[in-house]
């Protein structure tokens, strides 16, 4: 099953750059379909958030201290199998994208894409995520 | 001039020796060079004047000469009367009629010492260059991390914040679009710089693949046609990395400043040097005394490339005309031992 239409999409933002978290939070908060339920600044914190909050969608950066986003994905999904992981990174190399998708990410967004694209992917990820 | 006086004025050490290994006759140069008198030199087997480490091969060589095989290139050490050691180069031949050995020896001690010092300095220089290369790569990594964590993140965040601005009012939309354009330009420039700083995994992909990857990236970015003529390059990883980075800078110069549409990159190496050549069809530049340019704006980039090549003991040659520019960089190869030393 996928999430029922009309249900608020619960999103966690994981990025070590505070300014990115703030910008994402402001942008996502403007969409009534989305609720930002948690933030994390490291890969380890992302796993803790997944375990504690079980968000519908996790926006996950790649380069983060302690544990990078790609290496965190398996543990995030183990802690919260219903979470859809969207990687949002400044890395553009095909190898990094392939690694992220192989690790379990649903989508790979390059930082710099418009917020409308980000919101669209978050909503799609939420819809696709199993209940 | 009679033969005996000619024998005595020679600058080299001349001698006549018996097949049994004793001097029968020596000239004055022996005494001037080693301090021993003629009598002292002739009083005992000459091998006793030879450095202990050189005695076996000296005896072997002497036996060979005594059987008719001349010596053209033989070097050993002779002890002076003051206790020091002199390196001596030999040429000797058997006089079949008399059965005696005629030999000419030259003191090459100064030459040998200078050569050893030069070799030591070369080794030191090589180690220093290797250390510099490693330090530069470390610095590249540090700068790339800083760019990623600061300029890039702030640029991305700025774009996100701009997306939050209502654009219904044209008086707002136009400046916002201008700001977005500027931020995007800053973001792309930051990415370009960061990619140039990325560590190159030459251990796995090799120089040819690294250059091909760089060429592919820059060709797509600048709409360049880049043809590669890459030979089997066999150089140490730091040198290969330097070459790849220099080629990258030259390609960016060709695209951004010379407005080239086609570039040919050649790379090769031999036991002494590694080199790369980048030829473009751009608008050229003014090259003054083999120096940098002023016409295209690429002068600063070329100056950096020249400094980088010089810091590695190499050179940068630039030739240019209105139909294009050729930049050739040549860097001495480094031994693997030196690279290992540089990493310590």
XYZ file of C-alpha atoms in Angstrom:
475
model
C 0.000 0.000 0.000
C 1.020 3.561 -0.508
C 0.162 6.496 1.661
C -3.366 7.751 1.405
C -3.871 10.927 -0.572
C -4.360 13.988 1.623
C -2.165 12.787 4.427
C 0.563 15.190 5.497
C 4.014 14.159 4.318
C 6.400 13.985 7.280
C 9.880 14.971 6.230
C 13.272 14.857 7.958
C 16.079 17.109 6.709
C 19.644 15.818 7.177
C 22.435 18.154 6.167
C 25.463 19.379 8.062
C 25.063 22.891 6.597
C 22.746 24.819 8.868
C 21.924 27.301 6.143
C 20.765 24.513 3.826
C 18.561 23.009 6.545
C 17.082 26.430 7.211
C 16.374 27.133 3.532
C 14.833 23.694 2.983
C 12.743 23.994 6.091
C 11.404 27.410 5.048
C 10.607 26.229 1.537
C 9.001 22.956 2.568
C 6.992 24.630 5.339
C 5.213 26.711 2.729
C 3.668 23.616 1.204
C 0.661 22.483 3.194
C 1.156 18.883 2.103
C 4.499 18.767 3.908
C 5.546 18.874 7.545
C 9.184 19.010 8.580
C 9.326 16.749 11.623
C 13.043 16.507 12.331
C 16.510 17.722 11.429
C 19.915 16.068 11.593
C 23.438 17.282 10.919
C 25.334 13.984 10.646
C 24.828 10.516 9.273
C 24.626 9.135 12.786
C 21.956 11.658 13.726
C 20.041 10.727 10.577
C 19.858 7.120 11.755
C 18.655 8.255 15.185
C 16.003 10.442 13.574
C 14.858 7.554 11.393
C 14.529 5.333 14.447
C 12.804 7.948 16.605
C 10.561 9.742 14.111
C 10.119 7.304 11.209
C 9.612 10.087 8.642
C 7.860 9.424 5.353
C 10.716 11.075 3.479
C 14.271 11.820 4.462
C 16.237 14.434 2.527
C 19.787 13.256 3.054
C 23.049 15.023 2.234
C 26.095 12.967 1.198
C 29.094 14.760 2.726
C 28.462 14.902 6.444
C 30.671 14.374 9.495
C 30.844 11.122 11.465
C 29.037 9.117 8.796
C 28.303 10.172 5.248
C 24.797 10.049 3.878
C 25.332 7.134 1.515
C 26.829 4.947 4.219
C 23.960 5.894 6.511
C 21.213 4.831 4.071
C 21.143 1.078 4.928
C 20.858 1.805 8.640
C 18.233 4.503 8.032
C 16.140 2.041 6.061
C 16.721 -0.673 8.632
C 15.507 1.666 11.383
C 12.574 2.893 9.314
C 11.804 0.671 6.310
C 8.888 2.835 5.230
C 11.038 5.935 4.809
C 11.800 7.119 1.301
C 15.354 8.422 1.122
C 16.044 11.307 -1.239
C 19.696 12.184 -1.581
C 20.350 15.874 -2.034
C 24.009 16.525 -2.656
C 26.523 18.838 -4.272
C 28.325 15.815 -5.711
C 27.701 15.348 -9.394
C 29.767 12.323 -10.259
C 27.884 9.383 -11.771
C 29.758 7.089 -9.382
C 28.358 8.885 -6.353
C 24.851 8.769 -7.787
C 25.170 5.074 -8.560
C 26.438 4.343 -5.046
C 23.574 6.244 -3.477
C 20.931 4.486 -5.535
C 22.560 1.121 -4.914
C 22.523 1.825 -1.190
C 18.773 2.314 -1.271
C 18.113 5.954 -2.131
C 15.014 6.498 -4.264
C 16.170 9.649 -5.982
C 19.361 11.666 -6.319
C 18.879 15.428 -6.436
C 21.751 17.766 -7.153
C 21.960 20.759 -4.910
C 21.086 23.784 -6.953
C 17.892 22.395 -8.463
C 14.840 24.578 -7.967
C 12.776 24.193 -4.823
C 9.756 23.256 -6.911
C 11.683 20.173 -8.060
C 12.616 19.354 -4.496
C 9.019 19.676 -3.300
C 7.762 17.630 -6.222
C 10.179 14.809 -5.420
C 9.350 14.949 -1.718
C 5.629 14.620 -2.431
C 6.249 11.852 -4.950
C 8.494 10.067 -2.469
C 5.853 10.377 0.189
C 3.191 9.006 -2.099
C 5.353 6.114 -3.146
C 6.376 5.195 0.373
C 4.501 2.211 1.831
C 2.365 2.842 4.880
C 111.990 15.679 -27.098
C 113.254 12.291 -25.927
C 110.888 9.615 -24.659
C 112.021 9.658 -20.967
C 111.284 13.372 -20.516
C 107.948 13.028 -22.340
C 107.137 10.226 -19.861
C 107.998 12.461 -16.918
C 106.109 15.610 -17.912
C 102.835 13.829 -18.546
C 100.026 15.036 -16.272
C 98.569 11.550 -16.047
C 100.273 8.856 -13.990
C 102.195 6.667 -16.413
C 103.828 3.413 -15.452
C 105.372 0.204 -16.652
C 104.492 -2.853 -14.586
C 105.485 -6.472 -14.520
C 102.941 -9.252 -15.161
C 103.550 -10.269 -11.525
C 101.955 -7.054 -10.326
C 104.805 -4.691 -9.455
C 105.650 -1.290 -10.819
C 108.932 -1.348 -12.659
C 108.845 2.291 -13.592
C 106.558 5.237 -12.705
C 106.608 8.891 -13.749
C 106.704 11.998 -11.554
C 102.947 12.425 -11.673
C 102.587 9.455 -9.287
C 104.584 11.270 -6.641
C 102.794 14.570 -7.285
C 99.403 12.876 -6.967
C 99.864 10.290 -4.224
C 102.946 11.478 -2.365
C 104.822 8.179 -2.609
C 108.382 8.254 -4.003
C 109.259 6.169 -7.042
C 111.211 3.827 -4.803
C 108.307 3.347 -2.443
C 105.905 2.638 -5.279
C 108.185 0.089 -6.848
C 109.119 -1.609 -3.590
C 106.019 -3.756 -3.188
C 103.138 -5.209 -5.252
C 100.964 -2.356 -6.467
C 97.845 -4.066 -5.164
C 99.010 -3.125 -1.670
C 98.303 0.510 -2.547
C 94.794 -0.371 -3.652
C 91.740 0.019 -1.438
C 90.899 -3.331 0.202
C 87.431 -3.324 -1.354
C 88.927 -2.927 -4.834
C 91.755 -5.448 -4.585
C 90.016 -8.547 -5.911
C 88.726 -6.920 -9.067
C 92.053 -5.080 -9.521
C 93.868 -8.427 -9.403
C 91.400 -9.880 -11.876
C 91.801 -6.948 -14.229
C 95.605 -7.118 -13.986
C 95.634 -10.810 -14.851
C 93.481 -10.033 -17.871
C 95.890 -7.385 -19.102
C 98.830 -9.741 -18.548
C 97.155 -12.233 -20.868
C 96.778 -9.650 -23.614
C 93.331 -8.173 -22.923
C 93.757 -4.387 -22.744
C 91.969 -2.235 -20.175
C 90.054 0.762 -21.440
C 87.730 1.567 -18.593
C 88.732 0.473 -15.118
C 88.465 2.478 -11.917
C 89.856 1.744 -8.465
C 91.094 3.595 -5.392
C 94.735 4.180 -4.529
C 95.983 5.189 -1.116
C 98.055 8.344 -0.860
C 100.995 8.659 1.471
C 98.930 11.016 3.669
C 96.319 8.262 4.149
C 93.601 9.453 1.819
C 92.120 7.594 -1.144
C 92.261 8.667 -4.762
C 89.936 7.420 -7.473
C 91.987 6.430 -10.503
C 90.863 5.642 -14.061
C 93.043 3.145 -15.932
C 94.024 2.352 -19.457
C 96.600 -0.376 -19.864
C 97.968 -2.705 -22.462
C 100.437 -5.567 -22.643
C 103.645 -5.045 -24.613
C 103.961 -8.514 -26.054
C 107.607 -8.051 -26.979
C 108.799 -7.178 -23.491
C 105.998 -8.915 -21.619
C 105.472 -5.773 -19.566
C 102.295 -3.769 -18.987
C 102.127 -0.155 -20.083
C 99.503 1.864 -18.292
C 98.148 5.360 -18.030
C 96.174 6.318 -14.926
C 94.235 9.512 -14.267
C 93.245 10.892 -10.886
C 89.449 11.412 -11.107
C 88.850 11.909 -7.376
C 87.453 15.406 -7.776
C 85.178 14.271 -10.564
C 83.908 11.357 -8.494
C 83.304 13.497 -5.412
C 81.500 16.134 -7.457
C 79.396 13.435 -9.073
C 78.508 11.988 -5.670
C 77.573 15.422 -4.361
C 75.528 16.120 -7.446
C 73.746 12.791 -7.065
C 73.053 13.553 -3.403
C 71.657 16.965 -4.293
C 69.595 15.439 -7.064
C 68.180 12.934 -4.579
C 67.468 15.719 -2.112
C 65.806 17.821 -4.790
C 63.734 14.878 -5.931
C 62.594 14.205 -2.382
C 61.725 17.859 -1.874
C 59.731 17.947 -5.088
C 57.886 14.803 -4.018
C 57.154 16.362 -0.624
C 55.916 19.474 -2.359
C 53.642 17.439 -4.594
C 52.124 15.603 -1.662
C 51.733 18.827 0.290
C 50.022 20.402 -2.696
C 47.583 17.528 -2.987
C 46.830 17.794 0.729
C 46.244 21.508 0.277
C 43.950 20.812 -2.672
C 41.880 18.480 -0.530
C 41.687 21.059 2.244
C 40.592 23.836 -0.118
C 38.038 21.572 -1.809
C 36.495 20.738 1.570
C 36.364 24.413 2.484
C 34.734 25.316 -0.832
C 32.208 22.514 -0.420
C 31.366 23.493 3.128
C 31.210 27.230 2.537
C 30.908 28.816 -0.910
C 28.979 25.943 -2.434
C 26.516 25.477 0.439
C 25.888 29.205 0.749
C 25.312 29.519 -2.995
C 22.826 26.630 -2.926
C 21.088 28.083 0.113
C 20.919 31.487 -1.581
C 19.160 29.896 -4.576
C 16.725 28.184 -2.232
C 15.956 31.445 -0.461
C 15.465 33.170 -3.822
C 12.867 30.528 -4.666
C 10.875 31.796 -1.714
C 10.581 35.316 -3.075
C 7.150 36.029 -4.628
C 7.714 36.978 -8.234
C 4.313 38.401 -9.083
C 5.692 41.933 -9.237
C 7.918 42.452 -12.318
C 9.884 45.054 -10.373
C 10.900 42.247 -8.017
C 11.216 39.472 -10.564
C 13.886 41.150 -12.678
C 16.430 41.785 -9.899
C 15.722 38.372 -8.377
C 16.415 36.731 -11.719
C 19.619 38.730 -12.028
C 20.703 37.668 -8.554
C 19.813 34.058 -9.346
C 21.938 34.253 -12.484
C 24.895 35.608 -10.558
C 24.565 32.994 -7.823
C 24.291 30.237 -10.413
C 27.465 31.544 -12.038
C 29.223 31.566 -8.679
C 27.970 28.043 -8.024
C 29.188 26.741 -11.367
C 32.553 28.422 -10.925
C 32.868 26.889 -7.485
C 32.037 23.470 -8.907
C 34.597 23.937 -11.685
C 37.290 24.842 -9.182
C 36.323 21.963 -6.903
C 36.463 19.458 -9.740
C 39.927 20.697 -10.553
C 40.924 20.019 -6.964
C 39.399 16.560 -6.746
C 41.946 13.865 -5.963
C 42.612 11.832 -9.082
C 42.396 8.104 -8.642
C 45.278 7.409 -10.988
C 46.093 4.159 -9.261
C 42.983 2.575 -10.699
C 42.250 4.417 -13.896
C 45.672 5.597 -15.019
C 46.704 8.809 -16.701
C 44.980 8.190 -20.010
C 41.624 7.539 -18.381
C 42.015 10.516 -16.033
C 42.760 12.827 -18.954
C 39.897 11.334 -20.937
C 37.537 11.911 -18.021
C 38.694 15.502 -17.642
C 38.428 16.074 -21.390
C 34.908 14.676 -21.446
C 33.834 16.925 -18.582
C 35.351 20.086 -20.076
C 34.191 19.282 -23.605
C 30.628 19.095 -22.333
C 30.983 22.192 -20.187
C 32.561 24.439 -22.812
C 31.405 22.859 -26.056
C 34.985 22.029 -27.012
C 36.117 19.287 -29.323
C 39.040 17.651 -27.560
C 41.136 15.011 -29.323
C 43.481 12.901 -27.227
C 46.804 11.468 -28.307
C 47.860 9.755 -25.121
C 50.771 7.351 -25.227
C 51.371 4.735 -22.585
C 52.465 7.120 -19.840
C 54.546 5.496 -17.152
C 55.258 8.042 -14.435
C 54.767 8.221 -10.708
C 51.313 9.110 -9.442
C 52.250 12.593 -8.145
C 53.814 13.550 -11.472
C 50.847 12.139 -13.353
C 48.509 14.077 -11.081
C 50.439 17.286 -11.708
C 50.338 16.736 -15.448
C 46.622 16.047 -15.388
C 45.954 19.179 -13.377
C 48.136 21.289 -15.671
C 46.391 19.912 -18.751
C 43.051 20.706 -17.148
C 44.102 24.304 -16.472
C 45.392 24.673 -20.016
C 42.148 23.322 -21.473
C 40.102 25.749 -19.383
C 42.378 28.579 -20.551
C 41.869 27.508 -24.157
C 38.099 27.500 -23.759
C 37.593 30.546 -21.583
C 40.280 32.915 -22.799
C 41.358 31.771 -26.253
C 37.789 30.829 -27.239
C 39.074 27.703 -28.929
C 36.688 25.260 -30.562
C 39.108 22.384 -30.999
C 41.995 21.209 -28.840
C 44.452 18.365 -29.253
C 46.073 16.948 -26.133
C 49.193 14.773 -26.403
C 50.869 13.114 -23.462
C 53.958 10.954 -23.245
C 56.926 10.005 -21.113
C 60.354 8.417 -21.204
C 62.813 7.426 -18.499
C 63.718 11.058 -17.808
C 60.647 13.206 -18.403
C 56.914 13.265 -18.669
C 55.305 15.800 -20.964
C 51.985 17.056 -22.146
C 51.140 19.260 -25.072
C 47.898 21.143 -25.606
C 47.274 22.695 -29.026
C 44.211 24.824 -29.611
C 42.699 26.704 -32.529
C 41.842 29.765 -30.448
C 42.660 33.360 -31.084
C 46.180 33.098 -29.725
C 48.034 35.335 -27.358
C 51.017 37.613 -27.204
C 53.992 35.649 -26.007
C 56.848 37.849 -24.889
C 60.250 36.158 -24.478
C 58.558 32.831 -24.036
C 56.517 34.395 -21.272
C 52.837 34.936 -20.779
C 50.143 36.621 -22.735
C 48.209 39.813 -22.703
C 45.791 39.519 -25.625
C 43.531 36.767 -24.411
C 43.565 37.219 -20.664
C 45.143 33.801 -20.174
C 48.386 35.324 -18.946
C 47.766 34.798 -15.273
C 46.797 31.155 -15.794
C 49.894 30.536 -17.871
C 52.022 32.250 -15.260
C 50.670 29.812 -12.654
C 51.332 26.895 -14.967
C 54.859 28.120 -15.563
C 55.463 28.443 -11.833
C 54.022 25.003 -11.222
C 56.223 23.431 -13.889
C 59.279 25.233 -12.512
C 58.495 24.116 -8.969
C 58.698 20.526 -10.228
C 61.988 21.137 -11.990
C 60.209 21.329 -15.331
C 59.565 23.909 -18.010
C 56.621 25.326 -19.896
C 56.935 26.279 -23.561
C 54.298 28.472 -25.162
C 54.073 29.278 -28.837
C 51.176 31.231 -30.183
C 49.817 32.930 -33.266
C 46.400 34.285 -34.219
C 45.464 30.795 -35.430
C 46.112 29.080 -32.125
C 48.365 28.297 -29.213
C 50.558 25.364 -28.265
C 51.443 24.867 -24.605
C 54.014 22.179 -23.892
C 54.900 21.221 -20.343
C 57.824 18.968 -19.495
C 58.381 17.610 -15.992
C 61.219 15.347 -14.852
C 60.027 11.935 -13.755
C 60.490 10.959 -10.137
C 61.615 7.591 -8.878
C 59.198 5.558 -6.759
C 61.707 5.701 -3.887
C 61.651 9.469 -3.962
C 57.870 9.468 -3.917
C 57.868 7.202 -0.889
C 60.370 9.485 0.798
C 58.231 12.501 0.062
C 55.244 10.930 1.748
C 57.079 10.299 5.023
